[in-house]
Short mmCIF file of C-alpha atoms in Angstrom, two decimals:
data_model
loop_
_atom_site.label_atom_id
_atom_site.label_comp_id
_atom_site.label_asym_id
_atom_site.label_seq_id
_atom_site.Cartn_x
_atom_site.Cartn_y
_atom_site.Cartn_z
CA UNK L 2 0.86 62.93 -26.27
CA UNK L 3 -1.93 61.61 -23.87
CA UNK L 4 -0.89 60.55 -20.65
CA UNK L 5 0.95 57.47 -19.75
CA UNK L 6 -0.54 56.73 -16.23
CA UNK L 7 -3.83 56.29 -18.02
CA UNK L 8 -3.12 53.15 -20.92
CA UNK L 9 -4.28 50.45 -19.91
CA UNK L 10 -2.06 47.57 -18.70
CA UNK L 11 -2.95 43.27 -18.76
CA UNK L 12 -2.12 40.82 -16.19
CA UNK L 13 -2.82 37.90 -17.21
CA UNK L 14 -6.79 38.00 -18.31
CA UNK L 15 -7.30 40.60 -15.97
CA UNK L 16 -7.02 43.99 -17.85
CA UNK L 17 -6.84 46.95 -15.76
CA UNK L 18 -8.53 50.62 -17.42
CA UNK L 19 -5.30 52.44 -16.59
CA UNK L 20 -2.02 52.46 -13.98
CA UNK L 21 -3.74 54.18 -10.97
CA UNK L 22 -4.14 51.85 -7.93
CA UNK L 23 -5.15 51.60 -4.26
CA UNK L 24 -2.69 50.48 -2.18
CA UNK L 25 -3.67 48.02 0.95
CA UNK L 26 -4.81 49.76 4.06
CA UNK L 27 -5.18 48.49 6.97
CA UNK L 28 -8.34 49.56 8.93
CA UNK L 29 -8.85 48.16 12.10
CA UNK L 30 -12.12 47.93 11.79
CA UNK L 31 -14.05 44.42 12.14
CA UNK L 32 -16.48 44.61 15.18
CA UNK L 33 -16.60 41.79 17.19
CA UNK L 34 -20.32 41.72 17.27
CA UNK L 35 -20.43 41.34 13.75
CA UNK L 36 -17.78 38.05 13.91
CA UNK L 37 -13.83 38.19 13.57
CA UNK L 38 -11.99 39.14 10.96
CA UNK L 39 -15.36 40.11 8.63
CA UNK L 40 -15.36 43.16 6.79
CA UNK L 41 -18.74 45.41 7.43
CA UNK L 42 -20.43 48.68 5.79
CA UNK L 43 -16.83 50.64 7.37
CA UNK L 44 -15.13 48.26 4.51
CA UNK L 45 -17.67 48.81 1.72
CA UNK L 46 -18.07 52.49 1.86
CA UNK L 47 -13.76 52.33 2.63
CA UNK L 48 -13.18 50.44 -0.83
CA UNK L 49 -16.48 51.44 -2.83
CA UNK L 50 -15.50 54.68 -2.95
CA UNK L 51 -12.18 54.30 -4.58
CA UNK L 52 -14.00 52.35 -7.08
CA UNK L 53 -16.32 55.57 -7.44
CA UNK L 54 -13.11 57.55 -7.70
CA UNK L 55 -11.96 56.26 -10.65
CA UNK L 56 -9.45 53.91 -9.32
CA UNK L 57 -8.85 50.72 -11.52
CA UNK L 58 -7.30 48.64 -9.00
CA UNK L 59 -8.54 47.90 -5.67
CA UNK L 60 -6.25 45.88 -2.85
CA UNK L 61 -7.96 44.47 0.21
CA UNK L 62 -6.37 45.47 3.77
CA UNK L 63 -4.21 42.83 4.46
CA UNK L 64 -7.02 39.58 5.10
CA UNK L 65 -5.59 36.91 7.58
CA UNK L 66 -4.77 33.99 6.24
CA UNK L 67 -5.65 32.58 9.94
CA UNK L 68 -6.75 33.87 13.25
CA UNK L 69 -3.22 33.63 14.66
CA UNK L 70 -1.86 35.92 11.64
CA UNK L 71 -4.39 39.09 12.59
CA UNK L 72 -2.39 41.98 13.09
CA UNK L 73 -5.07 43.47 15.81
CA UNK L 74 -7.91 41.98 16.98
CA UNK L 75 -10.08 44.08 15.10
CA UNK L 76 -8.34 42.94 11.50
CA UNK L 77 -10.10 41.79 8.57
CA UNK L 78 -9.33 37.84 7.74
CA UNK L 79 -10.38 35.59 4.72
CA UNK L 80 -9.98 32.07 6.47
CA UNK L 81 -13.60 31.15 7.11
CA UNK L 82 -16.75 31.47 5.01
CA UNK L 83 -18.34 34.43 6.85
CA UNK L 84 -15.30 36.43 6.30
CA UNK L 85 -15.78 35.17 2.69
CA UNK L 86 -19.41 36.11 2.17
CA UNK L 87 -18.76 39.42 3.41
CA UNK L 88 -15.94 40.49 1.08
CA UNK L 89 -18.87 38.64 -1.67
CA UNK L 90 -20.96 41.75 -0.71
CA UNK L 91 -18.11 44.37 -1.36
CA UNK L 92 -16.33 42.48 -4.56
CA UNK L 93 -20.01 42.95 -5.85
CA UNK L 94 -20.58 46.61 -5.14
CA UNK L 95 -16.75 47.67 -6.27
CA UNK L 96 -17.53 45.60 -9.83
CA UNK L 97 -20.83 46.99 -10.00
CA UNK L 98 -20.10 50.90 -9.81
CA UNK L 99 -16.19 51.20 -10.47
CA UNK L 100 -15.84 54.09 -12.49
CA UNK L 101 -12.61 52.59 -14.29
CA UNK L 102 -14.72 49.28 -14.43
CA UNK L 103 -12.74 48.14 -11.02
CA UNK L 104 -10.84 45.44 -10.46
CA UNK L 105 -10.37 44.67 -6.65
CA UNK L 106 -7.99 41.65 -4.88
CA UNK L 107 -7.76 40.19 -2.05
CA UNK L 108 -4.30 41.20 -0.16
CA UNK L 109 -3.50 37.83 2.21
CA UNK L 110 -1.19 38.11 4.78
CA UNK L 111 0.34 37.11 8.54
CA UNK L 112 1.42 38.89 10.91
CA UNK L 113 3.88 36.96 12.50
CA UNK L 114 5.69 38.34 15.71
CA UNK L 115 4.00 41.63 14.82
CA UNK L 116 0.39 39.65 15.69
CA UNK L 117 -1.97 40.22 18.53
CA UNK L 118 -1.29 43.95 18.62
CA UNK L 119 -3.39 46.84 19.74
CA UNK L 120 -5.13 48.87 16.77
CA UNK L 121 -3.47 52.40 16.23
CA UNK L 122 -6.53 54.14 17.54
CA UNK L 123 -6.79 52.43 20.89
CA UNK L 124 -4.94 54.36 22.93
CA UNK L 125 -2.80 51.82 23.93
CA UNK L 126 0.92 49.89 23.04
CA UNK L 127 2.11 46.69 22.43
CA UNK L 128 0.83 43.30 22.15
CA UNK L 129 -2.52 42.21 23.35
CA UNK L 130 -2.96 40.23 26.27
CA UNK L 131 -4.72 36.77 25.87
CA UNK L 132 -7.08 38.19 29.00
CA UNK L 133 -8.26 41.29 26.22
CA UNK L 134 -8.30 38.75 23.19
CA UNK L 135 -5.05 38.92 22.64
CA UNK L 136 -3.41 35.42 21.45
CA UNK L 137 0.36 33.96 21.59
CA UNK L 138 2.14 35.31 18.22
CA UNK L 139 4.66 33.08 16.28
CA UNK L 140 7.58 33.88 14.07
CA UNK L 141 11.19 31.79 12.60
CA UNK L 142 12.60 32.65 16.45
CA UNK L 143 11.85 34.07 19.83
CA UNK L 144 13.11 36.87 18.85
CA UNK L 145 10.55 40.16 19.63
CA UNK L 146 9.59 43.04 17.68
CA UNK L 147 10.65 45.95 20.15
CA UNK L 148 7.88 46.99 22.59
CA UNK L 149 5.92 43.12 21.71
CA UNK L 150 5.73 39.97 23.43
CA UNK L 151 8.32 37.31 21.95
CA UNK L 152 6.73 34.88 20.10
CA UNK L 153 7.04 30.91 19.80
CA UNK L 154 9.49 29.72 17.41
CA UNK L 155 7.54 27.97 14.25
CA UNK L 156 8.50 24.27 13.83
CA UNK L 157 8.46 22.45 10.41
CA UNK L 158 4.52 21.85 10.85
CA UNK L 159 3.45 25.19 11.88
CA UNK L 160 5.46 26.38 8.37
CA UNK L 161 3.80 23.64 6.33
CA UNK L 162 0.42 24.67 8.02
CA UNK L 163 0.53 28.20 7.15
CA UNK L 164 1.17 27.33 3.89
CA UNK L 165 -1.80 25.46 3.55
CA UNK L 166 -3.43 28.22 5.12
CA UNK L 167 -2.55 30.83 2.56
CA UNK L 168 -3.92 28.47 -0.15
CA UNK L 169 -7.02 27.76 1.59
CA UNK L 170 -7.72 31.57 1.81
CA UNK L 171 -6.63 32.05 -1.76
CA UNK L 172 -9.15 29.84 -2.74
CA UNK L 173 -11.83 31.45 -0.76
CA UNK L 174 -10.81 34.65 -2.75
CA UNK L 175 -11.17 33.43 -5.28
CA UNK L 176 -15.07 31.30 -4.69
CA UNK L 177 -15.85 34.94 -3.69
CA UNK L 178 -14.91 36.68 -6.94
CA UNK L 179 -11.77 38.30 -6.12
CA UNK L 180 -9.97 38.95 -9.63
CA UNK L 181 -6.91 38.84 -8.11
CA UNK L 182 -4.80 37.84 -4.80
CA UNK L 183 -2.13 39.69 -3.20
CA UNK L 184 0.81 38.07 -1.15
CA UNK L 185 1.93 40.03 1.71
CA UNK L 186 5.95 39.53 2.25
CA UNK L 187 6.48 42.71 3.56
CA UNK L 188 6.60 45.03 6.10
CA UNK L 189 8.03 42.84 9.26
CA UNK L 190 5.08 40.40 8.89
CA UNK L 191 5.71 36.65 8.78
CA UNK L 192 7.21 36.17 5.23
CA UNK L 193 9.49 39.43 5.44
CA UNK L 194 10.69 37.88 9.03
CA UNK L 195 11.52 34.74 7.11
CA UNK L 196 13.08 36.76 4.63
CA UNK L 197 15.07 39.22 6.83
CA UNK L 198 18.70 38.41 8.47
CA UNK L 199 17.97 40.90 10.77
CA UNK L 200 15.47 38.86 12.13
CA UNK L 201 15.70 35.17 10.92
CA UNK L 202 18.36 33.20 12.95
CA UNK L 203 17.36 29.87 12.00
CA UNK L 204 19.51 27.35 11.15
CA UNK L 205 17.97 24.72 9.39
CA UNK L 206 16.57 24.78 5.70
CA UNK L 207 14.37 27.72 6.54
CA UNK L 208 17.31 29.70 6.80
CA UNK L 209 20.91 29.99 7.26
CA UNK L 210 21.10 31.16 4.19
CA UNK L 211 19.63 33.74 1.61
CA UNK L 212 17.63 30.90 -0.29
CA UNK L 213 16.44 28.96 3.32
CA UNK L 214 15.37 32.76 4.07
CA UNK L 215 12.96 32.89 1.26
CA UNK L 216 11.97 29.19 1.09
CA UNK L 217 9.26 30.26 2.85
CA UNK L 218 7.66 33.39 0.32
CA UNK L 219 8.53 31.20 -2.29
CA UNK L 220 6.61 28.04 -0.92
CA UNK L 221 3.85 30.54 -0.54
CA UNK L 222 3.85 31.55 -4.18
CA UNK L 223 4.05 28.05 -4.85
CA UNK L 224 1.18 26.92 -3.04
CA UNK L 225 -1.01 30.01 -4.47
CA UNK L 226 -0.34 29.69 -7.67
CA UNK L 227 -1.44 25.72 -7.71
CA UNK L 228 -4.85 27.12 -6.13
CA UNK L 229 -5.75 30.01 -8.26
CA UNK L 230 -6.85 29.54 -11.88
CA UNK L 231 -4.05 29.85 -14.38
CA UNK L 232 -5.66 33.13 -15.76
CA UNK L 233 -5.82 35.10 -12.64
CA UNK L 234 -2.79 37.42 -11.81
CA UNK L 235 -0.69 37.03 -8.57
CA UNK L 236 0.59 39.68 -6.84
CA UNK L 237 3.05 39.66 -4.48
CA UNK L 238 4.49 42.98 -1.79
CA UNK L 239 8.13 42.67 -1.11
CA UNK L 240 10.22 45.13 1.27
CA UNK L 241 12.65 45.84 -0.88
CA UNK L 242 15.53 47.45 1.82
CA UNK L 243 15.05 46.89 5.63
CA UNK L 244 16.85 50.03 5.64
CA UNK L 245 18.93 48.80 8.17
CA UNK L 246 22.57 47.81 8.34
CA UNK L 247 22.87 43.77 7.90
CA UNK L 248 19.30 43.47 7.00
CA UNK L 249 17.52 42.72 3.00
CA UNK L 250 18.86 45.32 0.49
CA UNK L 251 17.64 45.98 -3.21
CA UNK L 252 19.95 43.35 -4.29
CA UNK L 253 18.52 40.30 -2.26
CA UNK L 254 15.15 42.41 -3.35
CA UNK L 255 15.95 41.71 -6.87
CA UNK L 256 17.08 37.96 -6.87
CA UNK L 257 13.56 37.27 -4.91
CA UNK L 258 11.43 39.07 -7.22
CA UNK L 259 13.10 37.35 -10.31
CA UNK L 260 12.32 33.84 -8.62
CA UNK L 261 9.12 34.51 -8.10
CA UNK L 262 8.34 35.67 -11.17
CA UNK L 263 9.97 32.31 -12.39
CA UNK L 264 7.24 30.78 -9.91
CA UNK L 265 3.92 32.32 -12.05
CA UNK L 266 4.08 35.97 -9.94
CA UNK L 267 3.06 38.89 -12.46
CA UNK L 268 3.41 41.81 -10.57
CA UNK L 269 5.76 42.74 -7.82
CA UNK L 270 4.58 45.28 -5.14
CA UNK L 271 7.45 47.22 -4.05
CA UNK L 272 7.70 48.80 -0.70
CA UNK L 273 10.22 48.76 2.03
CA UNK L 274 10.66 48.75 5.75
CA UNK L 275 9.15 47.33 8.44
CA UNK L 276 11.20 44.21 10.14
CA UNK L 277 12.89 46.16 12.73
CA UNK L 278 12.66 49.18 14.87
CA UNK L 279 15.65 50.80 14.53
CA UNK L 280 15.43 51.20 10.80
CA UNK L 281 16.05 54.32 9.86
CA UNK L 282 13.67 55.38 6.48
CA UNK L 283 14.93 57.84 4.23
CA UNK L 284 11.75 58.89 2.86
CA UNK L 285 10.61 61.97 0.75
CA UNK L 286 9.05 61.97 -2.56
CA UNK L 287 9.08 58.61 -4.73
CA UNK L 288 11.45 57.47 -1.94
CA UNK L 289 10.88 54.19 -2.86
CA UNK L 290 10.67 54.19 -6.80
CA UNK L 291 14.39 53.26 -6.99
CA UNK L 292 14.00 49.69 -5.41
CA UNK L 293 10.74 49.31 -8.07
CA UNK L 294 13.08 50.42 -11.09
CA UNK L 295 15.37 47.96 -10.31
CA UNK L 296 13.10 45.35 -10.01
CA UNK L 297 11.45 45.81 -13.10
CA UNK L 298 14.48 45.96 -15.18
CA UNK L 299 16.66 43.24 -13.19
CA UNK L 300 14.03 40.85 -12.31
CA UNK L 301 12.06 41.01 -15.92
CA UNK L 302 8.65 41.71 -14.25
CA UNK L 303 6.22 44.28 -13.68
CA UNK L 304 6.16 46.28 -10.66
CA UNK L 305 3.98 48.45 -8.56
CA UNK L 306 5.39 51.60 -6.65
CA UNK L 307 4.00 53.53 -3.72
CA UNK L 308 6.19 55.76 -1.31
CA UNK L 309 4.91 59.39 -0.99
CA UNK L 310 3.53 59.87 -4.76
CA UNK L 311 0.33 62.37 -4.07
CA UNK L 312 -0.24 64.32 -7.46
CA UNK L 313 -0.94 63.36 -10.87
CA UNK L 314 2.26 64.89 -12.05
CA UNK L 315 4.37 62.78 -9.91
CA UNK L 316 2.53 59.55 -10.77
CA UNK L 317 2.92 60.30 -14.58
CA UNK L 318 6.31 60.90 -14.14
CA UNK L 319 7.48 57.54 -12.42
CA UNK L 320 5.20 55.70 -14.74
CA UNK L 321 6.45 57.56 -18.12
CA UNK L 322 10.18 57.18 -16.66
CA UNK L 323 9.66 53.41 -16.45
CA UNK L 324 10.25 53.29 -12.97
CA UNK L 325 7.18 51.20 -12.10
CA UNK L 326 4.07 49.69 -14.11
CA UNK L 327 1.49 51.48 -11.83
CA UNK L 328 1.63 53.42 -8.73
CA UNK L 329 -0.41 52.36 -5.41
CA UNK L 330 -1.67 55.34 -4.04
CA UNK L 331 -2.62 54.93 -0.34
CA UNK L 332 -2.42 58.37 2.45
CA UNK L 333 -3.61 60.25 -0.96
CA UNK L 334 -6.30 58.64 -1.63
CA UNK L 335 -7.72 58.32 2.08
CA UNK L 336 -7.61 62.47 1.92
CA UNK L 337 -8.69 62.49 -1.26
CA UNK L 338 -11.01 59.03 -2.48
CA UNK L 339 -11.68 60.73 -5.70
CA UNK L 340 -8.05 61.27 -6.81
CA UNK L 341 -8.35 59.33 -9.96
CA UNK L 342 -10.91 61.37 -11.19
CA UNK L 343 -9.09 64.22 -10.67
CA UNK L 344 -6.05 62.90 -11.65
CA UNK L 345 -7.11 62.26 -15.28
CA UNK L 346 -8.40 65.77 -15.12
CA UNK L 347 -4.93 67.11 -14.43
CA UNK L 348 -3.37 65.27 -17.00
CA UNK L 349 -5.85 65.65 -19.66
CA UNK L 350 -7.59 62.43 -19.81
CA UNK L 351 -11.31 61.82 -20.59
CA UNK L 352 -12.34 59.40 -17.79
CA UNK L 353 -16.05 57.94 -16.74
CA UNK L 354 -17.21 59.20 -13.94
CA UNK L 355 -20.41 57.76 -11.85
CA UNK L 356 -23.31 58.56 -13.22
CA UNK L 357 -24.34 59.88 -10.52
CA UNK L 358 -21.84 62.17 -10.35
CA UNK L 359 -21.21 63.38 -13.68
CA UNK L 360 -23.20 66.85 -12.76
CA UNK L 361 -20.15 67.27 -11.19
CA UNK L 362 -17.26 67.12 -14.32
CA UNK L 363 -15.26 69.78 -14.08
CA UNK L 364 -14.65 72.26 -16.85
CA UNK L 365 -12.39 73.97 -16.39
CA UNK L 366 -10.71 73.59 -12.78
CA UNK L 367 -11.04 70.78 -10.34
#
């Protein structure tokens, strides 16, 4: 039996060389002297050398969709040309010399309350003042994220303006040769927020209920979808448990993904966590493959897992199991960029390797 984690799997047109994929990451990394939000060499040699690695599936940090809906000053966005003609340069280098001929997509995504914050690295907490080029956050309420400013409360046009906006970037990914896009509605970032009780105490159609909660990720997916041409694949990363009391559990996970995937979405991102706090994350070892499981089975579409899967054994497994269509490998992969190659090693698969590196093949150990 050859391994499962390398078949190939189709989206759409859009075929992918096997199941092994790089999850988002944020990086923190777009200098202000070279414009904001615009990737840079950092970027290239960040995502080029998962496609050297063997990876098959490449997902963008999480791009902007406007400047308002940067997570730190220093994040990457996809809502002006330059930012545009500088993922051109990478999209080109990743298709160029994948190893598992690459695909790569655009992740697009805002931050919401959890805006204008200072970059892990820093040194420093909390939101950004407007005097360090910080900026004044929104969200569905005042409501803050523990340790951030409270943001501004969005009214009907600042909703149907970020919609536009996340169109308007997904067709910039796609002028720019993305070969797929990426919806970020997870993690405490403005579509989760929508999504969460825990945080959405609006009372009009954008919430109030379950349904007004995700009017908005589903308005998104709507307004994507219309954009992007009918044979690209959409993506979209849900947090499938708040994993806190009174917050979004697997179940409202579930009815979500299934409308979305009513709504042209082929592949559901599954992680968790992230809207509040005082969650409390029960995490170990495919942690999250559970939520992804139940997804795929209850909701009738395919699904991505990520959660703590490091070795070639354990992605196998969840794939094999039918826990998830492909696993997003993320901490893994930033200690290890070449963990497709040796995945497929492990597991006894005969994978391409760069040219330039093929001096290199192991023979008998990695």
């Amino acid at each position: 039996m050859g391994s499962v984690l390398f078949t190939p799997l189709t989206l759409r047109s859009m075929t992918l060389q096997h199941r092994g994929w790089v999850s988002p990451m944020c990086q923190y990394s777009c200098a202000a002297e070279t414009g904001e939000g615009v990737p840079n060499d950092w970027h290239l040699m960040h995502l080029g050398s998962f496609a050297a690695g063997g990876a098959a599936l490449i997902l963008t940090e999480a791009a902007a969709v406007n400047p308002v809906g940067r997570i730190s000053p220093l994040d990457a966005g996809l809502y002006n040309d330059e930012q545009a003609s500088a993922w051109e340069r990478i999209i080109q280098f990743v298709h160029q010399h994948g190893a598992a001929d690459a695909k790569i997509g655009a992740q697009l995504a805002h931050a919401g309350r959890k805006g204008s914050t200072y970059w892990p690295f820093s040194g420093r907490n909390g939101s950004v003042q407007e005097s360090d080029g910080g900026w004044a956050t929104v969200g569905p309420g005042t409501g803050a994220f523990d340790g951030y400013a409270p943001p501004s409360a969005m009214t009907d046009e600042d909703i149907d303006g970020v919609i536009r906006d996340f169109a308007a970037a997904a067709v910039r990914a796609v002028e720019a040769g993305f070969d797929t896009v990426e919806i970020h509605g997870a993690h405490g970032y403005l579509l989760h927020e929508f999504q969460s009780p825990l945080v959405n105490d609006r009372t009009d159609a954008w919430g109030g209920t379950e349904d007004g909660r995700n009017r908005l990720t589903l308005a998104v997916v709507d307004a994507v979808r219309d954009v992007i041409p009918d044979s690209m694949p959409l993506l979209l990363r849900i947090s499938a448990s708040d994993w806190a009391e009174g917050g979004v559990e697997v179940d409202h996970a579930v009815r979500l993904a299934r409308q979305a995937a009513e709504r042209g979405v082929d592949l559901v991102d599954v992680s968790s966590g992230g809207a509040v706090a005082h969650q409390k994350i029960q995490a170990g070892p495919g942690y999250q493959t559970g939520f992804s499981t139940r997804i795929r089975h209850e909701a009738d579409v395919a699904t991505g897992t990520v959660g703590l899967l490091t070795s070639a054994g354990q992605a196998e497994h969840a794939v094999a199991t039918g826990q998830a269509d492909g696993i997003f490998i993320a901490r893994a992969a930033l200690r290890d960029p070449h963990w497709w190659l040796r995945a497929a090693f492990e597991l006894g698969h005969d994978i391409s390797w760069p040219p330039q590196y093929e001096r290199a093949i192991p023979r008998h150990s990695f």
